[in-house]
PDB file of C-alpha atoms in Angstrom:
ATOM      1  CA  UNK A   1      -4.897   8.694  77.692  1.00 97.00           C
ATOM      2  CA  UNK A   2      -3.961   9.195  74.041  1.00 98.00           C
ATOM      3  CA  UNK A   3      -1.192   6.965  72.711  1.00 98.00           C
ATOM      4  CA  UNK A   4       1.159   7.521  69.792  1.00 98.00           C
ATOM      5  CA  UNK A   5       2.338   4.237  68.284  1.00 98.00           C
ATOM      6  CA  UNK A   6       5.501   4.979  66.362  1.00 94.00           C
ATOM      7  CA  UNK A   7       6.462   8.028  68.375  1.00 92.00           C
ATOM      8  CA  UNK A   8       9.477  10.293  67.719  1.00 85.00           C
ATOM      9  CA  UNK A   9       9.300  10.102  63.927  1.00 87.00           C
ATOM     10  CA  UNK A  10       8.505  13.283  61.963  1.00 87.00           C
ATOM     11  CA  UNK A  11       4.748  12.705  62.163  1.00 93.00           C
ATOM     12  CA  UNK A  12       4.622  11.177  65.637  1.00 94.00           C
ATOM     13  CA  UNK A  13       6.691  13.918  67.244  1.00 94.00           C
ATOM     14  CA  UNK A  14       4.659  16.771  65.769  1.00 94.00           C
ATOM     15  CA  UNK A  15       1.461  14.878  66.605  1.00 97.00           C
ATOM     16  CA  UNK A  16       2.574  14.641  70.232  1.00 97.00           C
ATOM     17  CA  UNK A  17       3.164  18.380  70.364  1.00 96.00           C
ATOM     18  CA  UNK A  18      -0.265  19.126  68.909  1.00 97.00           C
ATOM     19  CA  UNK A  19      -2.070  16.723  71.240  1.00 98.00           C
ATOM     20  CA  UNK A  20      -0.378  18.369  74.225  1.00 98.00           C
ATOM     21  CA  UNK A  21      -0.982  21.879  72.933  1.00 97.00           C
ATOM     22  CA  UNK A  22      -4.640  21.485  71.986  1.00 97.00           C
ATOM     23  CA  UNK A  23      -6.184  18.401  73.584  1.00 98.00           C
ATOM     24  CA  UNK A  24      -4.502  16.610  76.517  1.00 97.00           C
ATOM     25  CA  UNK A  25      -1.264  16.312  78.516  1.00 97.00           C
ATOM     26  CA  UNK A  26      -2.066  12.627  79.151  1.00 98.00           C
ATOM     27  CA  UNK A  27       0.046  11.109  76.381  1.00 98.00           C
ATOM     28  CA  UNK A  28       1.864   7.779  76.030  1.00 98.00           C
ATOM     29  CA  UNK A  29       4.706   7.476  73.515  1.00 98.00           C
ATOM     30  CA  UNK A  30       5.402   4.020  72.137  1.00 98.00           C
ATOM     31  CA  UNK A  31       8.324   2.837  70.022  1.00 95.00           C
ATOM     32  CA  UNK A  32      11.361   0.599  70.342  1.00 91.00           C
ATOM     33  CA  UNK A  33      13.254   3.455  72.032  1.00 92.00           C
ATOM     34  CA  UNK A  34      10.845   6.291  72.831  1.00 94.00           C
ATOM     35  CA  UNK A  35      12.004   9.646  74.150  1.00 94.00           C
ATOM     36  CA  UNK A  36       9.953  12.335  75.843  1.00 95.00           C
ATOM     37  CA  UNK A  37       8.727  15.393  73.978  1.00 95.00           C
ATOM     38  CA  UNK A  38       7.172  16.864  77.165  1.00 96.00           C
ATOM     39  CA  UNK A  39       8.054  16.181  80.800  1.00 96.00           C
ATOM     40  CA  UNK A  40       4.622  14.624  81.391  1.00 97.00           C
ATOM     41  CA  UNK A  41       4.841  12.105  78.531  1.00 97.00           C
ATOM     42  CA  UNK A  42       4.676   8.443  79.498  1.00 97.00           C
ATOM     43  CA  UNK A  43       7.106   6.154  77.692  1.00 97.00           C
ATOM     44  CA  UNK A  44       6.536   2.544  76.668  1.00 97.00           C
ATOM     45  CA  UNK A  45       8.975   0.385  74.748  1.00 96.00           C
ATOM     46  CA  UNK A  46       7.273  -2.027  72.376  1.00 96.00           C
ATOM     47  CA  UNK A  47       7.810  -3.968  69.184  1.00 96.00           C
ATOM     48  CA  UNK A  48       4.465  -3.715  67.394  1.00 97.00           C
ATOM     49  CA  UNK A  49       5.094  -6.988  65.560  1.00 97.00           C
ATOM     50  CA  UNK A  50       4.700  -8.640  68.984  1.00 97.00           C
ATOM     51  CA  UNK A  51       0.964  -9.021  69.798  1.00 98.00           C
ATOM     52  CA  UNK A  52       1.432  -9.063  73.573  1.00 97.00           C
ATOM     53  CA  UNK A  53       3.705  -6.020  73.571  1.00 97.00           C
ATOM     54  CA  UNK A  54       1.224  -4.188  71.331  1.00 98.00           C
ATOM     55  CA  UNK A  55      -1.651  -5.008  73.654  1.00 98.00           C
ATOM     56  CA  UNK A  56       0.276  -3.672  76.653  1.00 97.00           C
ATOM     57  CA  UNK A  57       1.099  -0.492  74.728  1.00 97.00           C
ATOM     58  CA  UNK A  58      -2.550   0.153  73.840  1.00 98.00           C
ATOM     59  CA  UNK A  59      -4.153  -0.872  77.148  1.00 97.00           C
ATOM     60  CA  UNK A  60      -5.788   2.063  78.947  1.00 97.00           C
ATOM     61  CA  UNK A  61      -5.807   4.312  75.875  1.00 98.00           C
ATOM     62  CA  UNK A  62      -8.886   6.190  74.737  1.00 98.00           C
ATOM     63  CA  UNK A  63      -7.305   6.861  71.325  1.00 98.00           C
ATOM     64  CA  UNK A  64      -4.281   5.259  69.643  1.00 98.00           C
ATOM     65  CA  UNK A  65      -2.537   6.861  66.653  1.00 98.00           C
ATOM     66  CA  UNK A  66      -0.633   4.479  64.378  1.00 98.00           C
ATOM     67  CA  UNK A  67       2.174   6.517  62.786  1.00 97.00           C
ATOM     68  CA  UNK A  68       4.890   3.879  62.363  1.00 95.00           C
ATOM     69  CA  UNK A  69       7.299   4.360  59.470  1.00 91.00           C
ATOM     70  CA  UNK A  70       9.815   1.892  58.072  1.00 90.00           C
ATOM     71  CA  UNK A  71      12.854   2.316  55.798  1.00 88.00           C
ATOM     72  CA  UNK A  72      12.173   2.105  52.057  1.00 87.00           C
ATOM     73  CA  UNK A  73      12.639  -1.649  51.841  1.00 91.00           C
ATOM     74  CA  UNK A  74       9.933  -3.725  50.152  1.00 92.00           C
ATOM     75  CA  UNK A  75      10.808  -6.975  51.904  1.00 94.00           C
ATOM     76  CA  UNK A  76      10.791  -5.260  55.300  1.00 95.00           C
ATOM     77  CA  UNK A  77       7.383  -3.700  54.572  1.00 96.00           C
ATOM     78  CA  UNK A  78       5.942  -7.071  53.540  1.00 97.00           C
ATOM     79  CA  UNK A  79       7.260  -8.669  56.713  1.00 97.00           C
ATOM     80  CA  UNK A  80       6.332  -6.050  59.297  1.00 97.00           C
ATOM     81  CA  UNK A  81       3.460  -3.757  58.272  1.00 97.00           C
ATOM     82  CA  UNK A  82       0.700  -6.418  58.051  1.00 98.00           C
ATOM     83  CA  UNK A  83       1.724  -7.895  61.407  1.00 98.00           C
ATOM     84  CA  UNK A  84       1.719  -4.444  63.019  1.00 98.00           C
ATOM     85  CA  UNK A  85      -1.707  -3.600  61.645  1.00 98.00           C
ATOM     86  CA  UNK A  86      -3.184  -6.927  62.749  1.00 98.00           C
ATOM     87  CA  UNK A  87      -1.791  -6.526  66.258  1.00 98.00           C
ATOM     88  CA  UNK A  88      -2.937  -2.907  66.611  1.00 98.00           C
ATOM     89  CA  UNK A  89      -6.459  -3.703  65.381  1.00 98.00           C
ATOM     90  CA  UNK A  90      -6.698  -6.613  67.797  1.00 98.00           C
ATOM     91  CA  UNK A  91      -5.406  -4.556  70.725  1.00 98.00           C
ATOM     92  CA  UNK A  92      -7.799  -1.668  70.016  1.00 98.00           C
ATOM     93  CA  UNK A  93     -10.717  -4.093  69.666  1.00 98.00           C
ATOM     94  CA  UNK A  94      -9.793  -5.757  72.961  1.00 98.00           C
ATOM     95  CA  UNK A  95      -9.678  -2.522  74.963  1.00 98.00           C
ATOM     96  CA  UNK A  96     -12.307  -0.464  73.130  1.00 98.00           C
ATOM     97  CA  UNK A  97      -9.630   1.993  71.989  1.00 98.00           C
ATOM     98  CA  UNK A  98     -10.301   4.261  69.015  1.00 98.00           C
ATOM     99  CA  UNK A  99      -7.699   4.002  66.257  1.00 98.00           C
ATOM    100  CA  UNK A 100      -6.408   6.739  63.947  1.00 98.00           C
ATOM    101  CA  UNK A 101      -4.155   5.417  61.188  1.00 98.00           C
ATOM    102  CA  UNK A 102      -1.682   7.633  59.339  1.00 98.00           C
ATOM    103  CA  UNK A 103      -1.642   6.344  55.756  1.00 98.00           C
ATOM    104  CA  UNK A 104       0.026   7.294  52.470  1.00 96.00           C
ATOM    105  CA  UNK A 105      -0.965   7.213  48.791  1.00 96.00           C
ATOM    106  CA  UNK A 106       1.299   4.431  47.512  1.00 95.00           C
ATOM    107  CA  UNK A 107      -1.729   2.277  46.659  1.00 95.00           C
ATOM    108  CA  UNK A 108      -3.286   4.868  44.357  1.00 96.00           C
ATOM    109  CA  UNK A 109      -2.777   4.695  40.584  1.00 94.00           C
ATOM    110  CA  UNK A 110       0.125   6.810  39.365  1.00 87.00           C
ATOM    111  CA  UNK A 111      -1.957   8.804  36.893  1.00 90.00           C
ATOM    112  CA  UNK A 112      -2.846  12.512  36.587  1.00 92.00           C
ATOM    113  CA  UNK A 113      -6.447  11.758  37.619  1.00 95.00           C
ATOM    114  CA  UNK A 114      -7.394  13.559  40.872  1.00 96.00           C
ATOM    115  CA  UNK A 115      -7.085  11.409  43.987  1.00 97.00           C
ATOM    116  CA  UNK A 116     -10.063  11.510  46.359  1.00 97.00           C
ATOM    117  CA  UNK A 117     -10.992   9.382  49.352  1.00 98.00           C
ATOM    118  CA  UNK A 118     -13.076   7.222  46.993  1.00 97.00           C
ATOM    119  CA  UNK A 119     -10.176   6.527  44.599  1.00 97.00           C
ATOM    120  CA  UNK A 120      -9.694   2.798  44.095  1.00 96.00           C
ATOM    121  CA  UNK A 121      -6.477   1.021  44.955  1.00 97.00           C
ATOM    122  CA  UNK A 122      -4.246   0.228  41.941  1.00 95.00           C
ATOM    123  CA  UNK A 123      -0.752  -0.268  43.381  1.00 94.00           C
ATOM    124  CA  UNK A 124       2.204  -0.186  41.026  1.00 88.00           C
ATOM    125  CA  UNK A 125       4.684  -2.218  43.057  1.00 93.00           C
ATOM    126  CA  UNK A 126       5.443  -4.179  46.193  1.00 94.00           C
ATOM    127  CA  UNK A 127       5.251  -1.308  48.670  1.00 94.00           C
ATOM    128  CA  UNK A 128       1.981  -0.101  47.180  1.00 95.00           C
ATOM    129  CA  UNK A 129       0.527  -3.588  47.503  1.00 97.00           C
ATOM    130  CA  UNK A 130       1.526  -3.682  51.174  1.00 97.00           C
ATOM    131  CA  UNK A 131      -0.140  -0.325  51.816  1.00 97.00           C
ATOM    132  CA  UNK A 132      -3.284  -1.448  50.003  1.00 98.00           C
ATOM    133  CA  UNK A 133      -3.335  -4.620  52.096  1.00 98.00           C
ATOM    134  CA  UNK A 134      -3.037  -2.945  55.480  1.00 98.00           C
ATOM    135  CA  UNK A 135      -5.523  -0.184  54.610  1.00 98.00           C
ATOM    136  CA  UNK A 136      -7.981  -2.859  53.496  1.00 98.00           C
ATOM    137  CA  UNK A 137      -7.410  -4.778  56.730  1.00 98.00           C
ATOM    138  CA  UNK A 138      -8.452  -1.715  58.706  1.00 98.00           C
ATOM    139  CA  UNK A 139     -11.387  -0.871  56.418  1.00 98.00           C
ATOM    140  CA  UNK A 140     -12.674  -4.430  56.827  1.00 98.00           C
ATOM    141  CA  UNK A 141     -12.386  -4.182  60.621  1.00 98.00           C
ATOM    142  CA  UNK A 142     -14.244  -0.866  60.545  1.00 98.00           C
ATOM    143  CA  UNK A 143     -17.014  -2.361  58.404  1.00 98.00           C
ATOM    144  CA  UNK A 144     -17.276  -5.345  60.730  1.00 98.00           C
ATOM    145  CA  UNK A 145     -17.618  -3.007  63.713  1.00 97.00           C
ATOM    146  CA  UNK A 146     -14.679  -4.525  65.573  1.00 96.00           C
ATOM    147  CA  UNK A 147     -12.852  -1.199  65.865  1.00 98.00           C
ATOM    148  CA  UNK A 148     -13.849   2.463  65.760  1.00 98.00           C
ATOM    149  CA  UNK A 149     -11.239   3.990  63.468  1.00 98.00           C
ATOM    150  CA  UNK A 150     -10.352   6.756  61.041  1.00 98.00           C
ATOM    151  CA  UNK A 151      -7.814   6.706  58.226  1.00 98.00           C
ATOM    152  CA  UNK A 152      -5.764   9.872  57.653  1.00 98.00           C
ATOM    153  CA  UNK A 153      -4.096   9.741  54.258  1.00 98.00           C
ATOM    154  CA  UNK A 154      -1.311  12.073  53.136  1.00 98.00           C
ATOM    155  CA  UNK A 155       0.693  12.571  49.942  1.00 97.00           C
ATOM    156  CA  UNK A 156       4.455  13.105  49.810  1.00 94.00           C
ATOM    157  CA  UNK A 157       5.971  15.084  52.671  1.00 92.00           C
ATOM    158  CA  UNK A 158       7.975  18.245  52.652  1.00 94.00           C
ATOM    159  CA  UNK A 159       8.914  20.107  55.781  1.00 92.00           C
ATOM    160  CA  UNK A 160      11.358  21.013  58.533  1.00 89.00           C
ATOM    161  CA  UNK A 161      13.323  19.001  61.044  1.00 81.00           C
ATOM    162  CA  UNK A 162      13.208  15.222  60.649  1.00 77.00           C
ATOM    163  CA  UNK A 163      11.098  15.272  57.489  1.00 81.00           C
ATOM    164  CA  UNK A 164      12.282  12.687  54.968  1.00 83.00           C
ATOM    165  CA  UNK A 165      11.031  12.523  51.392  1.00 87.00           C
ATOM    166  CA  UNK A 166      12.242  12.466  47.815  1.00 88.00           C
ATOM    167  CA  UNK A 167      11.459  16.175  47.487  1.00 92.00           C
ATOM    168  CA  UNK A 168      13.224  17.157  50.689  1.00 91.00           C
ATOM    169  CA  UNK A 169      16.351  15.121  49.955  1.00 90.00           C
ATOM    170  CA  UNK A 170      16.724  15.913  46.250  1.00 92.00           C
ATOM    171  CA  UNK A 171      15.480  19.496  46.187  1.00 95.00           C
ATOM    172  CA  UNK A 172      15.300  21.452  49.439  1.00 94.00           C
ATOM    173  CA  UNK A 173      18.125  19.762  51.361  1.00 93.00           C
ATOM    174  CA  UNK A 174      20.440  20.312  48.396  1.00 94.00           C
ATOM    175  CA  UNK A 175      19.433  23.963  48.089  1.00 95.00           C
ATOM    176  CA  UNK A 176      20.182  24.468  51.789  1.00 92.00           C
ATOM    177  CA  UNK A 177      23.578  22.854  51.273  1.00 93.00           C
ATOM    178  CA  UNK A 178      24.363  25.147  48.338  1.00 93.00           C
ATOM    179  CA  UNK A 179      24.141  22.268  45.854  1.00 95.00           C
ATOM    180  CA  UNK A 180      22.227  22.013  42.593  1.00 94.00           C
ATOM    181  CA  UNK A 181      18.731  20.559  43.246  1.00 94.00           C
ATOM    182  CA  UNK A 182      17.796  17.378  41.395  1.00 93.00           C
ATOM    183  CA  UNK A 183      14.198  17.277  40.195  1.00 94.00           C
ATOM    184  CA  UNK A 184      12.625  13.830  39.810  1.00 92.00           C
ATOM    185  CA  UNK A 185      11.289  13.175  36.268  1.00 92.00           C
ATOM    186  CA  UNK A 186       9.687  16.555  35.457  1.00 94.00           C
ATOM    187  CA  UNK A 187       9.945  20.154  36.622  1.00 96.00           C
ATOM    188  CA  UNK A 188       6.730  21.199  34.867  1.00 96.00           C
ATOM    189  CA  UNK A 189       4.053  18.997  36.485  1.00 96.00           C
ATOM    190  CA  UNK A 190       2.224  20.250  39.567  1.00 96.00           C
ATOM    191  CA  UNK A 191       2.843  18.485  42.866  1.00 96.00           C
ATOM    192  CA  UNK A 192       0.651  17.847  45.900  1.00 96.00           C
ATOM    193  CA  UNK A 193       2.976  17.968  48.904  1.00 97.00           C
ATOM    194  CA  UNK A 194       1.905  18.060  52.542  1.00 97.00           C
ATOM    195  CA  UNK A 195       3.714  20.155  55.155  1.00 97.00           C
ATOM    196  CA  UNK A 196       4.532  17.626  57.888  1.00 95.00           C
ATOM    197  CA  UNK A 197       3.392  19.785  60.847  1.00 96.00           C
ATOM    198  CA  UNK A 198       0.064  20.332  59.030  1.00 97.00           C
ATOM    199  CA  UNK A 199      -0.334  16.568  58.642  1.00 97.00           C
ATOM    200  CA  UNK A 200       0.215  16.013  62.361  1.00 97.00           C
ATOM    201  CA  UNK A 201      -2.091  18.865  63.426  1.00 97.00           C
ATOM    202  CA  UNK A 202      -4.821  17.587  61.134  1.00 98.00           C
ATOM    203  CA  UNK A 203      -4.443  14.040  62.422  1.00 98.00           C
ATOM    204  CA  UNK A 204      -4.825  15.211  66.021  1.00 98.00           C
ATOM    205  CA  UNK A 205      -7.940  17.143  65.021  1.00 98.00           C
ATOM    206  CA  UNK A 206      -9.509  14.120  63.315  1.00 98.00           C
ATOM    207  CA  UNK A 207      -8.709  11.925  66.309  1.00 98.00           C
ATOM    208  CA  UNK A 208     -10.452  14.310  68.681  1.00 98.00           C
ATOM    209  CA  UNK A 209     -13.544  14.839  66.508  1.00 98.00           C
ATOM    210  CA  UNK A 210     -16.099  12.099  67.319  1.00 98.00           C
ATOM    211  CA  UNK A 211     -17.984  12.297  64.023  1.00 97.00           C
ATOM    212  CA  UNK A 212     -14.760  11.925  62.006  1.00 98.00           C
ATOM    213  CA  UNK A 213     -14.529   8.210  62.781  1.00 98.00           C
ATOM    214  CA  UNK A 214     -15.644   5.510  60.405  1.00 98.00           C
ATOM    215  CA  UNK A 215     -14.167   7.430  57.451  1.00 97.00           C
ATOM    216  CA  UNK A 216     -11.070   8.053  55.364  1.00 98.00           C
ATOM    217  CA  UNK A 217      -9.735  11.605  55.320  1.00 98.00           C
ATOM    218  CA  UNK A 218      -7.301  13.195  52.895  1.00 98.00           C
ATOM    219  CA  UNK A 219      -5.222  15.487  55.060  1.00 98.00           C
ATOM    220  CA  UNK A 220      -4.941  19.149  54.005  1.00 98.00           C
ATOM    221  CA  UNK A 221      -2.533  20.436  51.373  1.00 98.00           C
ATOM    222  CA  UNK A 222      -2.115  23.886  49.874  1.00 97.00           C
ATOM    223  CA  UNK A 223      -4.612  23.814  46.961  1.00 95.00           C
ATOM    224  CA  UNK A 224      -2.467  26.306  45.033  1.00 96.00           C
ATOM    225  CA  UNK A 225      -0.188  23.574  43.753  1.00 96.00           C
ATOM    226  CA  UNK A 226       3.223  24.414  42.309  1.00 97.00           C
ATOM    227  CA  UNK A 227       5.558  22.703  39.884  1.00 97.00           C
ATOM    228  CA  UNK A 228       9.128  21.978  40.943  1.00 97.00           C
ATOM    229  CA  UNK A 229      10.249  24.827  38.692  1.00 97.00           C
ATOM    230  CA  UNK A 230       7.911  27.176  40.574  1.00 98.00           C
ATOM    231  CA  UNK A 231       9.050  25.858  43.962  1.00 97.00           C
ATOM    232  CA  UNK A 232      12.649  26.514  43.003  1.00 97.00           C
ATOM    233  CA  UNK A 233      11.554  29.996  41.905  1.00 97.00           C
ATOM    234  CA  UNK A 234      10.209  30.558  45.430  1.00 97.00           C
ATOM    235  CA  UNK A 235      13.534  29.294  46.801  1.00 97.00           C
ATOM    236  CA  UNK A 236      15.331  31.848  44.645  1.00 96.00           C
ATOM    237  CA  UNK A 237      13.263  34.625  46.200  1.00 95.00           C
ATOM    238  CA  UNK A 238      13.973  33.311  49.711  1.00 95.00           C
ATOM    239  CA  UNK A 239      17.728  32.883  49.218  1.00 95.00           C
ATOM    240  CA  UNK A 240      18.248  35.863  46.942  1.00 94.00           C
ATOM    241  CA  UNK A 241      20.308  33.825  44.487  1.00 94.00           C
ATOM    242  CA  UNK A 242      19.855  32.129  41.142  1.00 96.00           C
ATOM    243  CA  UNK A 243      19.309  28.390  41.550  1.00 97.00           C
ATOM    244  CA  UNK A 244      19.957  26.128  38.591  1.00 96.00           C
ATOM    245  CA  UNK A 245      18.522  22.632  38.716  1.00 96.00           C
ATOM    246  CA  UNK A 246      18.851  19.336  36.871  1.00 95.00           C
ATOM    247  CA  UNK A 247      15.999  16.979  36.018  1.00 94.00           C
ATOM    248  CA  UNK A 248      16.619  13.291  36.724  1.00 89.00           C
ATOM    249  CA  UNK A 249      14.838  11.307  33.991  1.00 87.00           C
ATOM    250  CA  UNK A 250      13.274   7.909  34.586  1.00 80.00           C
ATOM    251  CA  UNK A 251      16.313   6.281  32.976  1.00 79.00           C
ATOM    252  CA  UNK A 252      18.581   7.730  35.679  1.00 77.00           C
ATOM    253  CA  UNK A 253      16.542   6.021  38.382  1.00 72.00           C
ATOM    254  CA  UNK A 254      16.427   2.787  36.390  1.00 68.00           C
ATOM    255  CA  UNK A 255      20.202   2.673  36.006  1.00 63.00           C
ATOM    256  CA  UNK A 256      20.958   4.002  39.474  1.00 54.00           C
ATOM    257  CA  UNK A 257      18.573   1.535  41.073  1.00 47.00           C
ATOM    258  CA  UNK A 258      20.819  -1.333  39.978  1.00 50.00           C
ATOM    259  CA  UNK A 259      23.627  -0.030  42.169  1.00 41.00           C
ATOM    260  CA  UNK A 260      21.977   2.142  44.831  1.00 44.00           C
ATOM    261  CA  UNK A 261      19.238   0.387  46.787  1.00 46.00           C
ATOM    262  CA  UNK A 262      17.156   3.446  47.733  1.00 56.00           C
ATOM    263  CA  UNK A 263      16.908   4.549  44.084  1.00 61.00           C
ATOM    264  CA  UNK A 264      15.549   1.147  43.159  1.00 61.00           C
ATOM    265  CA  UNK A 265      13.007   1.298  45.964  1.00 71.00           C
ATOM    266  CA  UNK A 266      11.417   4.543  44.705  1.00 75.00           C
ATOM    267  CA  UNK A 267      10.926   3.380  41.123  1.00 78.00           C
ATOM    268  CA  UNK A 268       7.341   2.203  41.648  1.00 83.00           C
ATOM    269  CA  UNK A 269       6.431   5.772  42.661  1.00 83.00           C
ATOM    270  CA  UNK A 270       7.959   7.523  39.653  1.00 86.00           C
ATOM    271  CA  UNK A 271       4.954   7.270  37.283  1.00 84.00           C
ATOM    272  CA  UNK A 272       3.150   9.837  39.448  1.00 87.00           C
ATOM    273  CA  UNK A 273       5.933  12.366  38.716  1.00 90.00           C
ATOM    274  CA  UNK A 274       5.380  12.228  34.948  1.00 90.00           C
ATOM    275  CA  UNK A 275       2.032  14.021  35.152  1.00 93.00           C
ATOM    276  CA  UNK A 276       0.223  16.359  37.524  1.00 95.00           C
ATOM    277  CA  UNK A 277      -0.326  14.962  41.016  1.00 95.00           C
ATOM    278  CA  UNK A 278      -3.710  16.191  42.276  1.00 96.00           C
ATOM    279  CA  UNK A 279      -4.425  15.085  45.841  1.00 97.00           C
ATOM    280  CA  UNK A 280      -7.946  16.314  46.646  1.00 97.00           C
ATOM    281  CA  UNK A 281      -8.345  17.355  50.292  1.00 98.00           C
ATOM    282  CA  UNK A 282     -11.611  19.251  49.818  1.00 97.00           C
ATOM    283  CA  UNK A 283     -13.529  16.921  52.150  1.00 98.00           C
ATOM    284  CA  UNK A 284     -11.281  17.917  55.060  1.00 98.00           C
ATOM    285  CA  UNK A 285     -11.434  21.597  54.105  1.00 98.00           C
ATOM    286  CA  UNK A 286     -15.236  21.481  54.090  1.00 98.00           C
ATOM    287  CA  UNK A 287     -15.500  19.717  57.460  1.00 98.00           C
ATOM    288  CA  UNK A 288     -12.759  21.780  59.147  1.00 98.00           C
ATOM    289  CA  UNK A 289     -12.946  25.223  57.489  1.00 98.00           C
ATOM    290  CA  UNK A 290     -10.989  26.952  60.281  1.00 97.00           C
ATOM    291  CA  UNK A 291      -7.895  24.776  59.809  1.00 98.00           C
ATOM    292  CA  UNK A 292      -5.016  26.929  58.526  1.00 97.00           C
ATOM    293  CA  UNK A 293      -2.963  25.246  55.811  1.00 98.00           C
ATOM    294  CA  UNK A 294       0.680  26.216  55.364  1.00 97.00           C
ATOM    295  CA  UNK A 295       1.242  27.631  51.874  1.00 97.00           C
ATOM    296  CA  UNK A 296       4.131  26.438  49.723  1.00 97.00           C
ATOM    297  CA  UNK A 297       5.656  29.883  50.014  1.00 96.00           C
ATOM    298  CA  UNK A 298       5.496  29.765  53.827  1.00 97.00           C
ATOM    299  CA  UNK A 299       6.817  26.213  53.982  1.00 97.00           C
ATOM    300  CA  UNK A 300       9.720  26.740  51.590  1.00 96.00           C
ATOM    301  CA  UNK A 301      10.658  29.930  53.435  1.00 96.00           C
ATOM    302  CA  UNK A 302      10.751  28.081  56.766  1.00 95.00           C
ATOM    303  CA  UNK A 303      12.873  25.264  55.355  1.00 94.00           C
ATOM    304  CA  UNK A 304      15.437  27.589  53.803  1.00 93.00           C
ATOM    305  CA  UNK A 305      15.548  30.496  56.254  1.00 86.00           C
TER     306      UNK A 305
END
């Protein structure tokens, strides 16, 4: 049995498909209101902030994948994420279940320096501090030997379907709707974006590779990084039309954040848009050389076609 904790989100749903396609039909989907992806999926309702419910959700699982996402709300993150991580670690330790944690880069410094698995945590705000805390909780449990786990870390998403991100909402969703895309901070710095189906496929691969445990993995991105201006150029080729864009400066987020909650919540991430964002996934590429990464051109074409 392989169990997806936080099923039916953009990562959990694609992960479920990849597990079924490549590894096992014996899958349990866990969330507050899970829905089947395949007829054979087992469903379990659980609130992962409840230790007993979490234990029941994990019981009998060989591998559990923690893919839970929460709305961009700092107070909510501070309240729920540490409790979820504590409960999942305890449940996996109790039942001898391997744990694969889907993580992000919020705890990394927002500088142009390349980000590798060894990069130290220097969070720039409340959400980054929460992510640093829960990643450290798991790393400590791994070091103590209480749980056999792997951390799969990904940069900002872009992708099809349910994918939610600043780039999708401000750039690609607006292009699809025939609106002018809004570029955060700079159109001339290169971005490291991960195609959401690639992230899920890579996570399934790590989870089913015994020697991948006990480590942190940067999930694969297209190493031929593009700027937003170049991405919009690809979109012009796909759509066959000229696409004009506007750049939203830091001041726009600062002012808008006073009136629009979500804009305020992303401000701690904006320093990483001022310079190049280099997410180094070479460790994964070396260990899994046959993994096919979706290029920006392929991804943008799929989003817009």
